[in-house]
Amino acid sequence: MILKPLFFYLFSFVTIGAAFMVISSRNPVHSVLFLILAFFNSAGLFVLLGAEFLAMILVVVYVGAVAVLFLFVVMMLDVDFAELRQGFLQYLPVGATIGLVLMVELIAVLAGTVVNANVAADAVTPIPPLAEKSNIEAIGALLYTKYIYFFQTAGLVLLVAMIGAIVLTLRHKEGVKRQNVAAQVARTPETSIEVVQVKSGKGI
Amino acid sequence: MASFVDWIVGWVDWFVTWTFWDSYTGQGTIIVAQVLAVLAPLLLAVAYLTYAERKVIGAMQLRKGPNVVGWFGLLQPIADAAKLLFKETILPAGANRVIFVAAPMVTFILAMIGWAVIPFGEGLVLSDLNVGILYLFAISSLGVYGVIMSGWASNSKYPFLGALRSAAQMVSYEVSMGFVIITVLICVGSLNLTDIVMAQKTVWFCVPLLPMFVIFFISTLAETNRSPFDLPEGESEIVAGFFLEYSSMTFALFFLGEYASMLLMGAMTSILFLGGWLPPIDIAPFNWIPGPIWFFGKIAACMFVFLWVRATFPRYRYDQLMRLGWKVFLPFSLLWVVLTAGFLFAFDLVPNR
């Protein structure tokens, strides 16, 4: 099949191009849209690998939820580029130093790695063929047995992060009219209507 | 006569066994033909859904609806399409051109590609994905991009407000939709749409999972920005919302996309809860009718309820919409997931064990 490598190169090149545009485009909204394009093409790469579940989850979680909120925030930012660039030369030495250190570290790490030619055979749990065992079954069998503690811990960390964000932002304002649905539904004619007999010419 | 029949049979035989079909071009031709076989009826259905909407709402409000163009107004959708086609496409001066034009295309394409995994009958499906329902969920969650992109690219305040409303609304209702889908999945034990339909052979899931069915239906209303959740377009306060600046074909693409995604949601509801192409009871008069017709009928029934809701309910207030999504549907569907899982486990009904 010639189509598979063709699609592989298509997806990879678009991913790399989009990733480059994420950091180089001037408009932050364009950056986020390119990020979404990169996510999409990575999902395509996952599909080519036979990891359809991961591909779909990538689209649902990252594109469908995370990137939407990202875009939401970025659209509302009023970024003044002139002001952002003001101290550019002043911060250049510091930024360049940090970048250089990170690059050296990356090179040091990557230089020491050897790609094992038998990586598929040496895996802790071998990847079963798609026809035999579906993606979800394989992931579930591993995630809920061997890695159950890590999985639950990751969930707890996210839960704590969520609670933290809510605690930091939730303020109960005084003097704001709020809708209390239970109270609204519980109202009866007796509690809300008063029938008054008004004599003519008298008023209440 | 017999020789003529032989001649026809010979040609058909030659055509079917032609080696061209095995080549890349041949395979490509077959795929394109299959895609067109799904999309052409779909676009026709979209056109007549707009007609049905006007007729149904007209009848509910004791009006006649479109009745001038063609018999019973049947050519009205075609007249509308021709009108939109010949109008001028206006690009606002302050708009971000590329995104402005891309947004309606995104909406339209997303509404179309979801149909790739919909099974119309047993084996009648373009692509029988193992993760079909997840694919549909992913596609429906992407629908928000068309709206956000158009709202931002228009560079105008009302579209922007519409886009923000829509983003918050669709993300909120996706959560409860996800839980509803999980409930169905733990009853089926597969993410394949054909398996989901086949699991409903004895009883449709709308019977044992009735509350989930209701929640799912209401969530699809919110997900497609239909009334009573059509705040993103809210004519009364933000003019027309996110597609305010659009005209001509760009507007038509939004319109088509919105109605096609309504149909897609109807198809999703039918597959998840109404037994897809299966007849209600597998006995004589019902199972004579072919599956695709049952499927079509179920989608039509869902669409009728969509229109009925539109003619009946007033629009929600935004805080009430958020309250319903986060404080009512989310806890309830979460509870129901736990209940269903517990029930299946306690009575040893868990599939694939």
XYZ file of C-alpha atoms in Angstrom:
557
model
C 0.000 0.000 0.000
C 1.402 3.331 -1.050
C -1.453 5.323 0.491
C -0.408 4.784 4.097
C 3.074 6.337 3.822
C 1.566 9.095 1.706
C -0.918 9.974 4.425
C 1.780 9.604 7.071
C 3.911 12.250 5.356
C 0.900 14.469 4.768
C -0.132 14.370 8.436
C 3.430 14.741 9.744
C 4.318 17.690 7.546
C 1.088 19.496 8.316
C 1.600 18.826 12.048
C 5.110 20.250 11.982
C 4.098 23.197 9.830
C 1.115 23.971 12.069
C 3.238 23.624 15.207
C 5.716 26.075 13.742
C 2.919 28.509 12.928
C 1.607 28.235 16.514
C 4.759 29.870 17.835
C 5.443 32.182 14.916
C 2.084 33.694 13.981
C 1.464 37.204 15.249
C -2.202 36.860 16.036
C -2.880 34.721 19.136
C -6.218 33.526 17.722
C -4.434 32.263 14.618
C -1.982 30.499 16.920
C -4.793 28.631 18.646
C -6.371 27.697 15.320
C -3.036 26.338 14.108
C -2.733 24.436 17.381
C -6.089 22.822 16.594
C -4.818 21.897 13.135
C -1.770 20.296 14.759
C -4.039 18.309 17.124
C -6.103 17.104 14.186
C -3.123 15.863 12.251
C -1.712 14.123 15.316
C -5.076 12.380 15.604
C -4.626 11.327 11.983
C -1.206 9.888 12.853
C -2.792 7.938 15.723
C -5.360 6.506 13.327
C -2.560 5.391 10.989
C -0.940 3.616 13.954
C -4.199 1.770 14.622
C -4.821 3.674 17.873
C -8.308 4.852 16.941
C -9.480 5.292 20.531
C -6.589 7.624 21.376
C -7.188 9.539 18.149
C -10.851 10.132 18.982
C -10.118 11.021 22.598
C -7.502 13.499 21.414
C -10.112 15.197 19.257
C -12.882 15.089 21.885
C -10.796 16.276 24.833
C -8.180 18.566 23.347
C -9.946 19.977 20.314
C -13.526 19.769 21.550
C -13.021 21.056 25.083
C -9.549 22.350 25.972
C -8.898 24.299 22.774
C -12.408 25.795 22.841
C -11.752 27.281 26.278
C -8.313 28.363 25.129
C -9.788 30.133 22.135
C -12.444 31.605 24.384
C -9.813 33.205 26.617
C -7.496 34.292 23.815
C -10.353 35.953 21.904
C -11.214 38.064 24.901
C -7.636 39.148 25.583
C -6.891 42.630 24.411
C -3.247 42.154 23.549
C -1.296 45.297 22.833
C 1.683 44.128 20.802
C 3.560 47.421 20.942
C 3.517 47.296 24.720
C 4.499 43.631 24.742
C 7.577 44.286 22.634
C 8.688 47.278 24.705
C 11.188 45.574 26.967
C 12.242 43.039 24.346
C 15.937 43.947 24.183
C 16.116 44.339 27.946
C 14.897 40.783 28.562
C 16.711 39.248 25.595
C 19.881 38.159 27.489
C 17.886 36.411 30.231
C 15.566 34.698 27.765
C 18.417 33.628 25.529
C 20.322 32.154 28.494
C 17.297 30.122 29.637
C 16.705 28.919 26.096
C 20.334 27.926 25.688
C 20.385 26.002 28.975
C 17.218 24.144 28.011
C 18.637 23.301 24.593
C 21.881 21.958 26.066
C 19.872 19.826 28.495
C 17.706 18.478 25.689
C 20.756 17.597 23.611
C 22.377 15.933 26.637
C 19.284 13.804 27.201
C 18.737 12.938 23.547
C 22.401 12.108 22.898
C 22.300 9.373 25.529
C 19.198 7.632 24.174
C 19.448 4.604 21.966
C 16.365 3.657 20.012
C 15.796 -0.039 20.571
C 15.149 -1.766 17.260
C 12.907 -4.354 18.957
C 10.849 -1.804 20.837
C 7.544 -3.446 19.888
C 8.703 -6.908 20.971
C 10.281 -5.725 24.228
C 7.232 -3.829 25.437
C 5.963 -4.794 28.889
C 2.591 -5.692 27.397
C 2.739 -6.509 23.691
C 0.306 -4.678 21.434
C -2.401 -7.122 20.341
C -3.566 -6.939 16.704
C -6.687 -4.811 16.121
C -8.837 -7.691 14.929
C -8.173 -9.693 18.101
C -8.639 -7.096 20.791
C -10.127 -3.646 20.412
C -8.221 -0.554 21.499
C -10.546 0.207 24.369
C -10.405 -3.311 25.763
C -6.600 -3.297 25.674
C -6.291 0.132 27.300
C -8.914 -0.671 29.922
C -7.301 -3.991 30.800
C -4.007 -2.218 31.439
C -5.222 1.029 32.968
C -7.596 -0.516 35.484
C -5.288 -3.301 36.631
C -1.605 -2.531 36.458
C -1.808 1.262 36.563
C -4.936 1.662 38.677
C -3.176 3.663 41.447
C -1.523 6.040 38.993
C -4.798 6.441 37.170
C -6.741 7.227 40.343
C -3.998 9.565 41.585
C -4.069 11.479 38.305
C -7.829 11.806 38.683
C -7.459 13.088 42.244
C -4.838 15.637 41.196
C -7.225 16.975 38.558
C -10.072 17.036 41.073
C -7.974 19.039 43.543
C -6.992 21.452 40.768
C -10.646 21.927 39.882
C -11.701 22.502 43.476
C -8.814 24.940 43.885
C -9.875 26.954 40.865
C -13.456 27.097 42.123
C -12.421 28.111 45.646
C -10.206 30.878 44.273
C -12.858 32.374 42.045
C -16.163 31.765 43.809
C -17.367 34.791 45.703
C -20.800 35.026 47.152
C -21.845 38.580 46.448
C -24.255 40.155 48.888
C -27.261 42.050 47.630
C -27.610 40.185 44.342
C -31.035 38.861 43.436
C -30.792 35.149 42.812
C -33.306 32.703 41.489
C -34.291 30.042 43.998
C -36.072 27.449 41.918
C -37.198 25.338 44.878
C -38.792 28.350 46.566
C -40.380 29.378 43.274
C -41.927 25.976 42.701
C -43.065 25.663 46.315
C -45.164 28.843 46.132
C -48.915 28.317 46.337
C -51.764 30.766 45.682
C -52.276 31.023 49.463
C -48.734 32.273 50.075
C -48.503 34.611 47.116
C -51.958 36.074 46.500
C -53.969 38.168 48.875
C -57.581 38.820 47.951
C -58.843 42.101 49.315
C -62.413 43.297 49.285
C -62.304 46.975 48.392
C -65.318 49.071 49.110
C -66.112 51.577 46.391
C -64.740 55.052 47.036
C -62.543 53.851 49.920
C -59.327 52.354 48.544
C -56.948 50.239 50.584
C -35.601 -11.580 -26.541
C -33.540 -14.183 -24.713
C -30.418 -13.098 -26.583
C -31.097 -9.492 -25.541
C -31.355 -10.526 -21.874
C -28.145 -12.511 -22.274
C -26.498 -9.456 -23.776
C -27.580 -7.288 -20.807
C -26.490 -9.935 -18.291
C -23.165 -10.220 -20.074
C -22.552 -6.486 -19.902
C -23.553 -6.298 -16.239
C -21.275 -9.221 -15.485
C -18.401 -7.558 -17.342
C -19.086 -4.288 -15.517
C -19.102 -5.895 -12.051
C -15.965 -7.969 -12.616
C -14.101 -5.186 -14.431
C -10.455 -5.109 -13.239
C -10.663 -1.304 -13.096
C -12.489 -1.591 -9.749
C -9.396 -3.137 -8.153
C -7.112 -0.248 -9.132
C -6.631 2.836 -6.963
C -8.699 4.960 -9.337
C -11.459 2.355 -9.303
C -11.486 2.148 -5.508
C -11.521 5.931 -5.348
C -14.450 6.042 -7.777
C -16.391 3.556 -5.646
C -15.750 5.579 -2.484
C -16.801 8.839 -4.141
C -19.967 7.169 -5.462
C -20.793 5.863 -1.972
C -20.215 9.281 -0.421
C -22.474 10.904 -3.016
C -25.126 8.251 -2.382
C -25.239 9.459 1.238
C -24.781 13.199 0.708
C -27.236 13.783 -2.151
C -30.279 12.448 -0.229
C -28.982 14.236 2.875
C -28.911 17.632 1.164
C -32.375 16.994 -0.250
C -33.546 16.072 3.258
C -32.012 19.294 4.625
C -33.840 21.357 1.991
C -37.163 19.719 2.817
C -36.526 19.928 6.557
C -36.627 23.715 6.216
C -39.905 23.324 4.298
C -41.254 20.949 6.961
C -40.266 23.415 9.659
C -42.222 26.232 8.063
C -45.218 24.022 7.375
C -45.314 22.441 10.845
C -44.864 25.717 12.697
C -47.394 27.289 10.374
C -49.931 24.602 11.168
C -49.285 24.948 14.900
C -49.858 28.684 14.690
C -52.954 28.270 12.461
C -51.192 29.672 9.410
C -50.697 28.033 6.038
C -46.928 28.168 5.702
C -45.319 28.269 2.247
C -48.014 27.417 -0.324
C -47.297 29.509 -3.398
C -44.181 28.138 -5.124
C -45.093 24.751 -6.645
C -47.815 22.385 -5.427
C -48.343 22.962 -1.670
C -45.246 25.171 -1.818
C -43.066 22.145 -2.458
C -40.605 24.078 -4.617
C -40.072 26.736 -1.930
C -36.717 25.336 -0.660
C -35.379 25.313 -4.221
C -36.523 28.890 -4.759
C -34.835 29.880 -1.479
C -31.596 28.180 -2.506
C -31.629 29.928 -5.900
C -32.249 33.276 -4.219
C -29.331 32.818 -1.810
C -27.078 31.667 -4.642
C -27.601 34.830 -6.662
C -27.178 37.278 -3.809
C -23.975 39.164 -3.253
C -21.417 37.797 -0.801
C -20.475 40.678 1.465
C -17.123 40.646 3.228
C -17.149 43.273 6.013
C -14.208 45.685 5.823
C -13.018 44.948 9.365
C -13.406 41.174 9.085
C -10.577 38.684 9.188
C -11.138 37.405 5.646
C -9.678 33.903 5.727
C -11.381 32.868 8.980
C -14.570 34.696 7.997
C -14.901 32.576 4.869
C -13.602 29.389 6.509
C -16.142 29.436 9.369
C -19.279 28.536 7.358
C -17.292 25.873 5.517
C -16.240 24.345 8.844
C -19.852 24.260 10.032
C -21.045 22.670 6.803
C -18.216 20.117 6.497
C -18.570 19.008 10.116
C -22.288 18.451 9.654
C -21.532 16.325 6.578
C -18.643 14.135 7.755
C -20.574 12.820 10.749
C -22.713 10.792 8.335
C -19.696 8.654 7.396
C -20.317 6.300 10.327
C -24.134 6.292 10.474
C -25.505 2.813 9.682
C -28.672 3.052 7.569
C -29.315 -0.669 7.730
C -27.442 -3.842 8.527
C -24.094 -3.393 6.742
C -25.339 -0.229 5.004
C -22.637 2.073 6.320
C -19.785 3.986 4.698
C -17.242 3.243 7.401
C -17.953 0.748 10.164
C -15.604 2.234 12.769
C -14.875 0.411 16.017
C -15.183 3.724 17.814
C -18.155 4.999 15.808
C -20.025 6.672 18.647
C -16.854 8.373 19.857
C -16.294 9.683 16.327
C -19.822 11.104 16.286
C -19.292 12.672 19.702
C -16.013 14.218 18.510
C -17.658 15.627 15.383
C -20.567 17.088 17.318
C -18.206 18.674 19.834
C -16.308 20.350 16.984
C -19.454 22.072 15.755
C -18.707 24.949 18.100
C -15.688 26.012 16.033
C -17.749 27.232 13.112
C -19.674 29.454 15.499
C -16.666 30.778 17.431
C -14.638 31.431 14.297
C -17.471 33.285 12.601
C -18.166 35.350 15.713
C -14.569 36.381 16.104
C -13.776 36.919 12.426
C -16.812 39.172 11.908
C -15.123 41.746 14.153
C -18.450 43.051 15.356
C -19.977 43.027 18.809
C -23.187 41.061 18.322
C -21.584 38.130 16.490
C -18.902 38.079 19.158
C -21.472 37.907 21.958
C -23.277 35.131 20.091
C -20.048 33.191 19.691
C -19.200 33.482 23.404
C -22.681 32.313 24.379
C -22.486 29.408 22.004
C -19.039 28.304 23.174
C -20.099 28.188 26.825
C -23.412 26.519 26.035
C -22.066 23.778 23.793
C -19.189 22.881 26.101
C -21.622 22.641 29.043
C -24.129 20.360 27.362
C -21.462 18.112 25.871
C -20.603 16.935 29.375
C -24.051 15.547 30.095
C -24.249 14.135 26.565
C -21.003 12.289 27.221
C -22.431 10.707 30.358
C -25.593 9.657 28.528
C -23.470 8.017 25.836
C -21.454 6.232 28.531
C -24.685 4.876 30.045
C -25.665 3.403 26.694
C -22.156 2.058 26.153
C -22.053 0.133 29.407
C -25.338 -1.508 28.402
C -23.934 -2.468 24.981
C -20.288 -3.230 25.681
C -19.119 -1.777 22.362
C -18.574 1.607 20.733
C -19.532 0.332 17.310
C -22.805 1.842 16.073
C -23.966 -1.387 14.427
C -23.404 -3.241 17.716
C -25.330 -0.544 19.574
C -28.327 -1.016 17.269
C -28.125 -4.816 17.396
C -28.088 -4.703 21.225
C -31.597 -3.185 21.056
C -33.134 -6.190 19.305
C -35.244 -7.164 22.311
C -36.056 -3.732 23.687
C -35.118 -0.219 22.583
C -32.939 1.647 25.040
C -35.510 4.438 25.340
C -37.551 2.108 27.561
C -35.041 1.089 30.281
C -33.073 4.346 29.979
C -36.029 6.722 29.576
C -34.612 9.561 31.749
C -31.338 9.407 29.811
C -33.296 9.556 26.556
C -35.008 12.755 27.676
C -31.728 14.317 28.842
C -30.019 13.345 25.613
C -32.770 14.837 23.514
C -32.722 18.133 25.422
C -28.921 18.213 25.206
C -29.083 17.755 21.446
C -31.389 20.770 21.293
C -28.750 22.791 23.138
C -25.927 21.311 21.085
C -27.510 22.317 17.781
C -28.438 25.796 19.095
C -32.112 25.092 18.563
C -34.872 26.798 20.464
C -35.495 26.979 23.396
C -31.692 27.165 23.642
C -31.074 29.339 20.588
C -29.427 32.107 22.600
C -26.369 32.290 20.294
C -28.632 33.699 17.599
C -31.150 35.401 19.928
C -32.831 37.744 17.448
C -34.436 39.849 20.126
C -31.264 40.926 21.900
C -28.241 40.242 19.678
C -29.898 40.607 16.261
C -28.889 37.291 14.658
C -25.879 36.371 16.749
C -22.881 34.758 15.181
C -24.014 34.839 11.533
C -25.163 38.440 11.595
C -22.548 39.586 9.063
C -23.055 36.712 6.634
C -24.935 36.867 3.372
C -25.560 34.780 0.281
C -23.772 31.409 0.072
C -21.811 31.873 3.288
C -25.146 32.306 5.077
C -26.598 29.358 3.159
C -23.725 27.145 4.296
C -24.445 28.030 7.939
C -28.102 27.299 7.376
C -27.426 23.965 5.656
C -24.866 23.009 8.297
C -27.262 23.764 11.129
C -30.072 21.687 9.648
C -27.735 18.848 8.626
C -26.400 18.688 12.180
C -29.989 18.611 13.443
C -30.565 15.594 11.224
C -27.309 14.071 12.444
C -28.432 14.515 16.047
C -31.763 12.925 15.142
C -29.895 9.984 13.633
C -27.741 9.740 16.763
C -30.833 9.720 18.992
C -32.427 7.019 16.822
C -29.327 4.848 16.959
C -28.698 5.239 20.672
C -32.262 5.012 21.966
C -34.781 4.169 19.246
C -33.212 1.022 17.817
C -31.740 2.495 14.614
C -33.095 0.587 11.627
C -34.870 -2.092 13.727
C -38.662 -2.354 13.653
C -40.431 -1.861 17.018
C -41.465 -5.533 17.189
C -39.905 -8.209 15.008
C -43.194 -9.638 13.634
C -44.900 -9.818 10.253
C -46.201 -6.430 9.148
C -43.364 -4.495 10.781
C -40.369 -6.457 9.535
C -41.597 -6.350 5.926
C -40.644 -2.686 5.843
C -36.917 -2.354 5.029
C -34.542 -1.020 7.724
C -33.538 2.264 6.066
C -37.202 3.300 5.938
C -37.609 2.653 9.672
C -34.454 4.650 10.272
C -35.744 7.511 8.122
C -39.069 7.434 9.950
C -37.380 7.636 13.340
C -35.230 10.577 12.275
C -38.356 12.274 10.927
C -40.129 11.708 14.248
C -37.174 13.270 16.131
C -37.196 16.216 13.731
C -40.912 16.713 14.283
C -40.290 16.997 18.024
C -37.480 19.504 17.310
C -39.972 21.649 15.382
C -42.734 21.114 17.920
C -40.429 22.321 20.695
C -39.574 25.383 18.645
C -43.238 26.247 18.158
C -44.057 25.681 21.831
C -41.425 26.904 24.269
C -40.119 30.397 24.966
C -36.387 30.958 24.940
C -34.416 30.173 28.114
C -32.660 32.881 30.083
C -28.904 32.400 29.940
C -28.313 31.748 33.655
C -31.183 29.244 33.664
C -29.627 27.490 30.692
C -26.319 27.133 32.535
C -28.107 26.021 35.691
C -29.986 23.316 33.799
C -26.795 22.022 32.185
C -24.466 22.024 35.168
C -26.712 21.677 38.193
C -29.471 19.417 36.892
C -28.324 17.341 33.924
C -24.735 16.757 34.968
C -25.412 15.359 38.482
C -28.433 13.422 37.290
C -26.679 11.754 34.373
C -23.667 10.996 36.573
C -25.970 9.363 39.113
C -27.634 7.367 36.362
C -24.266 6.101 35.075
C -23.480 4.790 38.557
C -26.972 3.308 38.936
C -26.847 1.541 35.580
C -23.375 0.192 36.194
C -24.419 -1.016 39.658
C -27.591 -2.619 38.325
C -25.773 -4.432 35.512
C -23.103 -5.617 37.913
C -25.507 -6.740 40.644
C -27.656 -8.797 38.285
C -24.672 -10.085 36.324
C -25.871 -8.490 33.091
C -22.568 -6.802 32.162
C -21.960 -7.448 28.444
C -18.753 -9.090 27.124
C -18.016 -11.073 30.261
